[in-house]
Short mmCIF file of C-alpha atoms in Angstrom, two decimals:
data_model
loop_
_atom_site.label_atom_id
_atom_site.label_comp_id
_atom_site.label_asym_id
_atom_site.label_seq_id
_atom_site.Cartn_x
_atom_site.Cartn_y
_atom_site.Cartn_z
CA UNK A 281 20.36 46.64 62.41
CA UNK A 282 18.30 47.12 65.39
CA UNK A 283 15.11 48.79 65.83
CA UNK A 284 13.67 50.62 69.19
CA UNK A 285 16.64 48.77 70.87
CA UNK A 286 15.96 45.15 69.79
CA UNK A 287 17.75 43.29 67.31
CA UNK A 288 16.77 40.85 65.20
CA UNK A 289 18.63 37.54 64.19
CA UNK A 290 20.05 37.16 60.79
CA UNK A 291 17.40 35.40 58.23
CA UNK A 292 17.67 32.01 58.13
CA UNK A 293 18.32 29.95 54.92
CA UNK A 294 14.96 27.86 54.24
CA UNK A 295 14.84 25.05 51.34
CA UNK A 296 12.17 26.62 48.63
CA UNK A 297 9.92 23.49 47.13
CA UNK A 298 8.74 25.60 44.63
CA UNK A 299 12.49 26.45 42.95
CA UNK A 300 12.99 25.00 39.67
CA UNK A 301 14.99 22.01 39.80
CA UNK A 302 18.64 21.67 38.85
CA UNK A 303 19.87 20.74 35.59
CA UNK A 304 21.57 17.43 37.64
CA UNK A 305 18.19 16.61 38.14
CA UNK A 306 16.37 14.37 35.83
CA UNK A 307 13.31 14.78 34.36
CA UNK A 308 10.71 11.96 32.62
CA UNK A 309 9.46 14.96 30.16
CA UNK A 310 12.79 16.28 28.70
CA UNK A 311 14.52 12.92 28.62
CA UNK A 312 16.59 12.10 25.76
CA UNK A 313 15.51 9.06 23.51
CA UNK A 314 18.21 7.22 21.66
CA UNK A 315 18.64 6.99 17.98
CA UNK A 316 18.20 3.41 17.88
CA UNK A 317 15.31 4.20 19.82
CA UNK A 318 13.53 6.87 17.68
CA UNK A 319 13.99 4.26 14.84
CA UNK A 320 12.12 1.42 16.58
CA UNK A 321 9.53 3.85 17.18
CA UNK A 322 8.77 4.30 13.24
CA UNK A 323 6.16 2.22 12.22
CA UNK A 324 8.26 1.63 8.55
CA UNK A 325 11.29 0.28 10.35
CA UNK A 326 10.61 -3.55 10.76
CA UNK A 327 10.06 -3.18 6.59
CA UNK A 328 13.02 -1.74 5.49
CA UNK A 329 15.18 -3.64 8.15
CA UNK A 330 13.17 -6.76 6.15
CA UNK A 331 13.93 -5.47 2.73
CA UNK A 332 17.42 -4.65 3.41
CA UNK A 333 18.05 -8.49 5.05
CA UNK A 334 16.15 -9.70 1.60
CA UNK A 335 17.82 -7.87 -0.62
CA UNK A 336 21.09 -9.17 0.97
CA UNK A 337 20.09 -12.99 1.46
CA UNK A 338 19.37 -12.65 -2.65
CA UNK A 339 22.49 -10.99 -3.30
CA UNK A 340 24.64 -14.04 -2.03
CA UNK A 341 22.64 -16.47 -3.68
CA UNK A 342 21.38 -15.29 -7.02
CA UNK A 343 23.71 -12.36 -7.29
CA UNK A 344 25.43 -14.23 -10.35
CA UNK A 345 21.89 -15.21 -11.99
CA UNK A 346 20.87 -11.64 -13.75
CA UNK A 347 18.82 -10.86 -10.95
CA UNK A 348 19.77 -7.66 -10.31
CA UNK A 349 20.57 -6.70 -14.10
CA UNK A 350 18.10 -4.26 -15.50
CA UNK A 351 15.74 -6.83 -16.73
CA UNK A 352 15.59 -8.53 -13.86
CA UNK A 353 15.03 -5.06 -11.19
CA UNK A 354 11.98 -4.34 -13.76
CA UNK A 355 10.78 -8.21 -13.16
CA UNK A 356 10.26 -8.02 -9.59
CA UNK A 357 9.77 -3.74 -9.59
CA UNK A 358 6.63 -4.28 -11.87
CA UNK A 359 5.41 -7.67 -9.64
CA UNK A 360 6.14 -5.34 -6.47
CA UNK A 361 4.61 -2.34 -8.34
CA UNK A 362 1.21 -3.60 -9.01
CA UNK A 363 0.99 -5.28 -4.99
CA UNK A 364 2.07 -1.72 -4.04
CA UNK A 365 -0.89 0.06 -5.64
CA UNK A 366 -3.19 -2.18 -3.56
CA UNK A 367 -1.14 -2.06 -0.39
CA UNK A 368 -1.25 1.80 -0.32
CA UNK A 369 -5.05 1.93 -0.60
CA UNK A 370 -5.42 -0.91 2.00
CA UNK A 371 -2.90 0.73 4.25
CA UNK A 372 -4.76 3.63 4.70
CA UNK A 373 -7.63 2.17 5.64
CA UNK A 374 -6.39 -0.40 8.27
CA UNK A 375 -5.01 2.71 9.60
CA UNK A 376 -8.75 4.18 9.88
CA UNK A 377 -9.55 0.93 11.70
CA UNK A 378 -11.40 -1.13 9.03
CA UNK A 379 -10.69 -3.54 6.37
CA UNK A 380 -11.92 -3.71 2.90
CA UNK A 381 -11.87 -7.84 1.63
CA UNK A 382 -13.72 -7.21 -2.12
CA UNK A 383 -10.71 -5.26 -3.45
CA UNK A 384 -9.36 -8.67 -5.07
CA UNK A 385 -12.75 -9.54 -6.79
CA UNK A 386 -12.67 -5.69 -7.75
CA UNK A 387 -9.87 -6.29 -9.99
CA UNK A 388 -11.38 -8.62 -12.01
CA UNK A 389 -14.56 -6.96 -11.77
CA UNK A 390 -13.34 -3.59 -12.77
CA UNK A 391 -11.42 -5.85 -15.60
CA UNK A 392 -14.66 -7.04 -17.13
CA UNK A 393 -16.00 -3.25 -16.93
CA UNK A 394 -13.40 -2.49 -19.11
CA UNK A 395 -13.09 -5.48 -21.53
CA UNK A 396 -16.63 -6.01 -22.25
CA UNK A 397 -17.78 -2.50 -23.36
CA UNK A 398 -15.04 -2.12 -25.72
CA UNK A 399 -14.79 -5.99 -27.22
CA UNK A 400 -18.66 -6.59 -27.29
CA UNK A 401 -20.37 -3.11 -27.46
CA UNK A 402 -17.39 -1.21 -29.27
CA UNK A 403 -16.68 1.61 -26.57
CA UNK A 404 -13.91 3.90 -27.25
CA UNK A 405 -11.68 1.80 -24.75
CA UNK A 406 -11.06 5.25 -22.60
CA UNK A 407 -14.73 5.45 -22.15
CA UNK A 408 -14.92 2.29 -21.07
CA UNK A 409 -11.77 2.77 -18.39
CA UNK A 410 -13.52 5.87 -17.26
CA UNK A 411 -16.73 3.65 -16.43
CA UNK A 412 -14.66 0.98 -14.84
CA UNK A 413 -13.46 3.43 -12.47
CA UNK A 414 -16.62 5.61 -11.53
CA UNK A 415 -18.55 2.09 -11.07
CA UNK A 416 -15.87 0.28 -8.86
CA UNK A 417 -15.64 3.73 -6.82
CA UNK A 418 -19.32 3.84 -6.68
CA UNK A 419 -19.12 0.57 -5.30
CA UNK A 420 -16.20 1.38 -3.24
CA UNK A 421 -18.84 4.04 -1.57
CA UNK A 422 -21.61 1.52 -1.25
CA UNK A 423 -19.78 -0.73 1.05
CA UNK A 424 -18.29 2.27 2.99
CA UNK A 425 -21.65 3.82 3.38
CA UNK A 426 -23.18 0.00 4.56
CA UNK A 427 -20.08 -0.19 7.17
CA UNK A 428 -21.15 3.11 8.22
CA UNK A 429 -25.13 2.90 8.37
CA UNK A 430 -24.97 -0.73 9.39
CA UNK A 431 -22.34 -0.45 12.49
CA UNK A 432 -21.31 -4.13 10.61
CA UNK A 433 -17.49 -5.34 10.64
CA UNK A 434 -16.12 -4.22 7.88
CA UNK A 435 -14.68 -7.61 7.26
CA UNK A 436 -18.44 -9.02 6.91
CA UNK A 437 -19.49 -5.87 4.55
CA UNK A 438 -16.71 -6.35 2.56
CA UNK A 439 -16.68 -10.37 2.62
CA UNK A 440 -20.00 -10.32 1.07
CA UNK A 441 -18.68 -8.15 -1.65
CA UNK A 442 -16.09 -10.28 -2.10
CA UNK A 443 -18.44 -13.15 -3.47
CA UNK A 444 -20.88 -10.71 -5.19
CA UNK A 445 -18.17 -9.02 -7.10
CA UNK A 446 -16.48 -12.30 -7.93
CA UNK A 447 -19.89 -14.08 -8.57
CA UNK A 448 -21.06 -11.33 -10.97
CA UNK A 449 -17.59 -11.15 -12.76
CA UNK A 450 -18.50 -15.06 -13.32
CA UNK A 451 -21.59 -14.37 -15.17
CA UNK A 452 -21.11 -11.54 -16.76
CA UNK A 453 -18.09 -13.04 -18.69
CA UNK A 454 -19.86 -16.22 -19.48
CA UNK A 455 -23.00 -14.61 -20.94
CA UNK A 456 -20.85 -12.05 -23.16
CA UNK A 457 -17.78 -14.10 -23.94
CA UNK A 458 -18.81 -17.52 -23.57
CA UNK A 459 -16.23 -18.26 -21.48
CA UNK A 460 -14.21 -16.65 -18.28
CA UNK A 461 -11.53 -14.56 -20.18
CA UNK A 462 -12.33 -11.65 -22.48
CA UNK A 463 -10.00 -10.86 -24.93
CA UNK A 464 -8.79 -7.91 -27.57
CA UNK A 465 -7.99 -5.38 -25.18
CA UNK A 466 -4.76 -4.89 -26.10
CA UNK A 467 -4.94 -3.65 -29.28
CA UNK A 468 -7.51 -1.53 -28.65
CA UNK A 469 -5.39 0.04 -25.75
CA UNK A 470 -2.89 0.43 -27.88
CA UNK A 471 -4.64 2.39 -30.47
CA UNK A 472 -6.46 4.63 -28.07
CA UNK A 473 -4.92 7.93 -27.34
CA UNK A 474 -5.88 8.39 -23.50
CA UNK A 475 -5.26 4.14 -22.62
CA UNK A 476 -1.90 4.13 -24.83
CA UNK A 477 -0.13 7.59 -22.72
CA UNK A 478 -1.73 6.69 -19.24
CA UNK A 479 -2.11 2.93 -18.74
CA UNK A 480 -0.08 0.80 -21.72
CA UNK A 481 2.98 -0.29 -22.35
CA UNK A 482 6.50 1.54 -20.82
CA UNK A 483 7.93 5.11 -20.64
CA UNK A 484 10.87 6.49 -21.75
CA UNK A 485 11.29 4.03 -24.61
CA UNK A 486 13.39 6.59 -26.23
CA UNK A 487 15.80 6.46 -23.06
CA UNK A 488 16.33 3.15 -22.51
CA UNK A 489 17.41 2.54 -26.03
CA UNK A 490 19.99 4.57 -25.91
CA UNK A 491 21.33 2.89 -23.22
CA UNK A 492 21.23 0.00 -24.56
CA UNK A 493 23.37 1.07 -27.67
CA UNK A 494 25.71 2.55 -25.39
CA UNK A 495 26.73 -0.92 -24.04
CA UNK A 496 23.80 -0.45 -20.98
CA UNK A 497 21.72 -3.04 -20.60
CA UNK A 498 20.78 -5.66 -23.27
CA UNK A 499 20.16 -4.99 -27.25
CA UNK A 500 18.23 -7.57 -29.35
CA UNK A 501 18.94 -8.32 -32.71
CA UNK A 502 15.94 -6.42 -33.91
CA UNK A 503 17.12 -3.05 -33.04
CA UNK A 504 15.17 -2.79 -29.71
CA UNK A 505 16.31 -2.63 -25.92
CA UNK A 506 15.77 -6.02 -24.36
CA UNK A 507 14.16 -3.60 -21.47
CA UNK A 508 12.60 -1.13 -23.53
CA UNK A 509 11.59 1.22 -20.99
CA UNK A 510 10.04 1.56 -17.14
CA UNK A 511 5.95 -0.30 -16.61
CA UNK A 512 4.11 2.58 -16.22
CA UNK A 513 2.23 0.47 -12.90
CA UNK A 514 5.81 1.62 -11.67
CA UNK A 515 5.78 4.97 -12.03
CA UNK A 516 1.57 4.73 -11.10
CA UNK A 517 2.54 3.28 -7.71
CA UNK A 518 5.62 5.50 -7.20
CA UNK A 519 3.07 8.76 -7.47
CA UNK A 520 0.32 7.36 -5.86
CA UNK A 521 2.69 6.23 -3.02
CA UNK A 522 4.61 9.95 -2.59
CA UNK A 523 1.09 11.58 -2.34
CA UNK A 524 -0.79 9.06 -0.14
CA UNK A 525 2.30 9.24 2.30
CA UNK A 526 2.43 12.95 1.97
CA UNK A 527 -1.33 13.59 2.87
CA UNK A 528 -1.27 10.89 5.78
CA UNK A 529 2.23 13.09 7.34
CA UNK A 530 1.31 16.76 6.26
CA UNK A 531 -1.89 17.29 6.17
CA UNK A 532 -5.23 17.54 8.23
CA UNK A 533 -6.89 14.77 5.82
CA UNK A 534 -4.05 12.36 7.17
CA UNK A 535 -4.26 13.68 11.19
CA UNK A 536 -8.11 13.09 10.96
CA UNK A 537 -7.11 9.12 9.32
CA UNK A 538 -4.98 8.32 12.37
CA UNK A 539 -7.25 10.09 15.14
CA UNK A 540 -9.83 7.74 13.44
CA UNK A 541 -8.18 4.23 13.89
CA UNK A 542 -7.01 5.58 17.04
CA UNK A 543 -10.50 6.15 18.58
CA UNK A 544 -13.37 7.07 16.79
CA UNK A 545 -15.54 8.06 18.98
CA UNK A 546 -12.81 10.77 20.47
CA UNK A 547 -12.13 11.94 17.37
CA UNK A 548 -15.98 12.58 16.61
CA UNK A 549 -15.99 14.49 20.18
CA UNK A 550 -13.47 16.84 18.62
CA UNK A 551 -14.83 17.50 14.96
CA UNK A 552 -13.48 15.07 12.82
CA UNK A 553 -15.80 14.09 9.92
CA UNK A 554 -15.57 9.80 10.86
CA UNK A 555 -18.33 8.86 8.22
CA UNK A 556 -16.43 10.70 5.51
CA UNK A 557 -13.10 10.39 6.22
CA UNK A 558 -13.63 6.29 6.18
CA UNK A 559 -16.42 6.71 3.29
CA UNK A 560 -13.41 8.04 1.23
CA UNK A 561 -10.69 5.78 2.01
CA UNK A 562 -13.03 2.42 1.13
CA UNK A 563 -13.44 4.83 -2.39
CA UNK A 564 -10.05 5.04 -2.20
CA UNK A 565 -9.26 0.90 -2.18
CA UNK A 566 -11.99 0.78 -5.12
CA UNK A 567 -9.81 2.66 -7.16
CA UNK A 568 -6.58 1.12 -6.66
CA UNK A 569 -8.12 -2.01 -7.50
CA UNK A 570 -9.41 -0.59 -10.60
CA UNK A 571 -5.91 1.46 -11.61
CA UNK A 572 -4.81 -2.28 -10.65
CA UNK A 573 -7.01 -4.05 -13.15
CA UNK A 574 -6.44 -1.30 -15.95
CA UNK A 575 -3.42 -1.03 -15.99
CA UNK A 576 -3.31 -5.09 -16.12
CA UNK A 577 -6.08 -5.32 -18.86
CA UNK A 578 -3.76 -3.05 -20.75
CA UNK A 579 -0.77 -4.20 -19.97
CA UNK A 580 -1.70 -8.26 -21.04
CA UNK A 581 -4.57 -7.41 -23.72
CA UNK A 582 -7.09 -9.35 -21.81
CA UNK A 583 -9.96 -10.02 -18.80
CA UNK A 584 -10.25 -12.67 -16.39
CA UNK A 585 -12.53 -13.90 -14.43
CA UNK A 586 -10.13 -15.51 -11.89
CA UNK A 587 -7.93 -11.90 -11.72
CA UNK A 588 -7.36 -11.00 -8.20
CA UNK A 589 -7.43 -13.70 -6.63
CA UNK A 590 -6.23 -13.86 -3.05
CA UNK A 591 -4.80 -9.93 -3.72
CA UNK A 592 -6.69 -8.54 -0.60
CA UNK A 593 -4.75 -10.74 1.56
CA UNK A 594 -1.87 -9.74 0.29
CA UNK A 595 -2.54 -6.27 0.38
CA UNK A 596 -3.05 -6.20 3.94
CA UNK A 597 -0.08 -8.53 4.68
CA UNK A 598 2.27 -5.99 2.83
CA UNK A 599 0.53 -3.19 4.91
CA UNK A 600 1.07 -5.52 8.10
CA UNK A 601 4.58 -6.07 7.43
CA UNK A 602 4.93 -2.09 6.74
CA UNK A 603 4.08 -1.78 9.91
CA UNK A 604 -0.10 -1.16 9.91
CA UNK A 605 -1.52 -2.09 13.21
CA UNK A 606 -4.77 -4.55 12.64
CA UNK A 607 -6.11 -2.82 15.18
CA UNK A 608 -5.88 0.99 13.65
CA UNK A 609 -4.45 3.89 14.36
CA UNK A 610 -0.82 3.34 13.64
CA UNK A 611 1.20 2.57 10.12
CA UNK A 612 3.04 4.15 7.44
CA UNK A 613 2.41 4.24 3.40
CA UNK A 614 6.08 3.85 3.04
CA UNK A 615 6.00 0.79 5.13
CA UNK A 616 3.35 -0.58 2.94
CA UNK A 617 5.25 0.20 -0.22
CA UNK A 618 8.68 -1.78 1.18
CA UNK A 619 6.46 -4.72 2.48
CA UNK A 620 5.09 -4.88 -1.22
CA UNK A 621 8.81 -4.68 -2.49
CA UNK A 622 9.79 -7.48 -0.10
CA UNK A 623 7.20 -9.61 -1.78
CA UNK A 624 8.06 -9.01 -5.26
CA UNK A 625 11.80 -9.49 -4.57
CA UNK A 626 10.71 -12.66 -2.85
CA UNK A 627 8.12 -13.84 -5.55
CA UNK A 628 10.47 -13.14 -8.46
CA UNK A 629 13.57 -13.99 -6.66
CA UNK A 630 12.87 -17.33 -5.77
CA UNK A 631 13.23 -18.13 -9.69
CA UNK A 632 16.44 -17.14 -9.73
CA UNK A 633 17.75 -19.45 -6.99
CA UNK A 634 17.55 -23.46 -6.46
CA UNK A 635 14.52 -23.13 -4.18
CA UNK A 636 11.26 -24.30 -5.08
CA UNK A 637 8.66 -21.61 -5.35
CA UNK A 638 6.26 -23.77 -3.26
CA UNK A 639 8.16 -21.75 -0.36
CA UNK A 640 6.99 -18.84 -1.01
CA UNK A 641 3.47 -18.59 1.05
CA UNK A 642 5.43 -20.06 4.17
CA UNK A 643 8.12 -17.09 3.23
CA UNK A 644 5.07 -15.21 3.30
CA UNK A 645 3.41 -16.63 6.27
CA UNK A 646 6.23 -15.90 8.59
CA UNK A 647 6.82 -12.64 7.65
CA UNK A 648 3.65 -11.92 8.51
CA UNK A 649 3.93 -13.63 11.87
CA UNK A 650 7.20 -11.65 12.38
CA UNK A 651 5.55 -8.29 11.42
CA UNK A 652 2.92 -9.23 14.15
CA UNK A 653 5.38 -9.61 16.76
CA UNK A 654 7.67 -6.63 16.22
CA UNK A 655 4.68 -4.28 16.24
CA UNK A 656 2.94 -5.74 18.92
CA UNK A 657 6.45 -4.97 21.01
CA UNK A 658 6.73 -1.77 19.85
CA UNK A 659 3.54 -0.57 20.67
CA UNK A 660 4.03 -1.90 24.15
CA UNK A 661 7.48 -0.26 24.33
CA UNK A 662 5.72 2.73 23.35
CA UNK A 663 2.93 2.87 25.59
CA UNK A 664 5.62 2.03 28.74
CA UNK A 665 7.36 5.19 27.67
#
């Protein structure tokens, strides 16, 4: 079309930079991860890859030995159960980027709180449970608050504890007992209402005896189930697992844990409560060593001096091997909980077989090692993608 006489030349066809890009073309934000992948990206998959490879090195070799009867699942369930409790609590916090060392000499600590008011000063033995666990939380609180005030490592805070807790637990059952084991708890749990339903003995007793008349599982010649019903440090570790794990992936509680180990000082920027959120969580480790050392008092009828020995280390190696970064920020309760199953198949398993159990703490050892290695890859595959 031309205008006072002049035409102009058809438009020419210019590239536009700003057009959106094809669908050919790729792009680093939308691109596709593989299954295999997303799976190596879980913090819990090194765990249950372990347990599975466990459970299937046992199967061949003490398959045939009652290991995997119903007695024998409880055996290493309970074993796994009580490490669990511990491992949950400790997972947490190695997630928030510290470490709590006393929680082994809390267990036998916490033990004496509950043996020694009800043996030597005739406590109703609830009252005396309920004191166990409001002093080893208070003291759960106190070496939180030190980490805290002090700007210490956590591992020196809680080191010191360690020797206090384990020092005092010394004394204290020397000067009442005489010697380092308290006894007559059980009994007393027994017979108390509130110890008896929470803490002693099994559940569904009931249950499990009519299985065992039905030709499932074993039946004595007394009249009773050979396994008479589930620990209740089972079903204790199964509820305290489900809601740990749930507040860590669903709620703000568990996004303020992880922004924590991640970086503290970012996290404080933004509004997250730091003192509080890792005051709690060393609370928290007090009380699953004292629901550890209840339920155990209760359980065996007795105190000890020399419980807990070595069960900090183990806690954290379970967490470790459920994929808990040492360095914070990253880990799973659900990882914990199958790194505590692998060592009570392990611990309990070994029995079954030819091997000596000497083996176990180098079973141990590399699995820790192992644990290392595959999260220390993953994290770097992770921060290269």
């Amino acid at each position: 079309m031309g205008v006072a006489g002049k035409h102009f030349p058809p438009p020419v066809e210019t590239s536009n930079t700003n057009a959106a890009p094809s669908h050919s073309d790729s792009d680093e934000r939308v691109r596709k991860e593989s299954w295999f992948g997303h799976l190596l990206n879980r913090p819990e998959f090194a765990a249950i890859s372990g347990a599975v490879l466990v459970f299937l090195v046992f199967a061949l070799t003490a398959g045939s030995s009652g290991m995997f009867n119903l007695d024998g699942v409880m055996n290493w369930s309970q074993v796994s159960a009580y490490l669990g409790i511990l491992s949950v609590g400790a997972c947490l916090l190695m997630i928030a980027g510290e470490f709590d060392l006393s929680i082994g000499s809390m267990i036998g600590f916490s033990g004496m709180m509950v043996a020694i008011p009800s043996v030597y000063f005739h406590w109703p033995i609830s009252l005396a449970i309920l004191f166990a666990f409001a002093g080893s939380m208070l003291l759960g609180a106190l070496n939180g608050y030190l980490v805290m005030r002090t700007r210490l490592p956590s591992f020196i805070v809680t080191l010191a504890f360690l020797f206090i807790l384990r020092g005092l637990t010394l004394a204290l059952s020397i000067m009442f007992a005489d010697r380092t084991i308290v006894s007559g708890v059980g009994d007393l749990a027994q017979n108390d209402w509130l110890a008896n339903t929470l803490f002693h003995g099994v559940a569904f007793n009931g249950f499990f005896t009519m299985l065992a008349q039905h030709g499932i599982g074993t039946m004595l010649d007394n009249g009773h189930a050979l396994v008479p019903g589930i620990p209740k440090v089972i079903l204790w570790w199964i509820a305290l697992a489900a809601v740990c794990a749930f507040v860590l992936a669903k709620t703000r509680a568990g996004n303020w844990i992880l922004a924590v180990g991640g970086d503290a000082n970012a996290a404080k920027n933004v509004g997250v409560p730091v003192r509080r959120v890792k005051i709690s969580l060393f609370v928290l480790t007090a009380f699953c060593a004292c629901l550890f050392a209840v339920l155990q008092v209760c359980d065996i009828g007795s105190a000890a001096a020399d419980r807990g020995l070595q069960k900090e280390f183990e806690a954290i190696i379970a967490a470790v091997i459920g994929g808990t970064l040492l360095t914070g920020g990253y880990g799973s309760v659900v990882g914990a909980c199958f790194g505590a199953l692998i060592f009570g198949v392990v611990q309990i398993g070994i029995t079954y077989t030819n091997v000596s159990s000497d083996w176990f703490r180098v079973f141990l050892g590399v699995m820790l090692l192992i644990a290392v290695l595959f999260n220390h890859y993953v994290r770097r595959r992770v921060a290269q993608s």
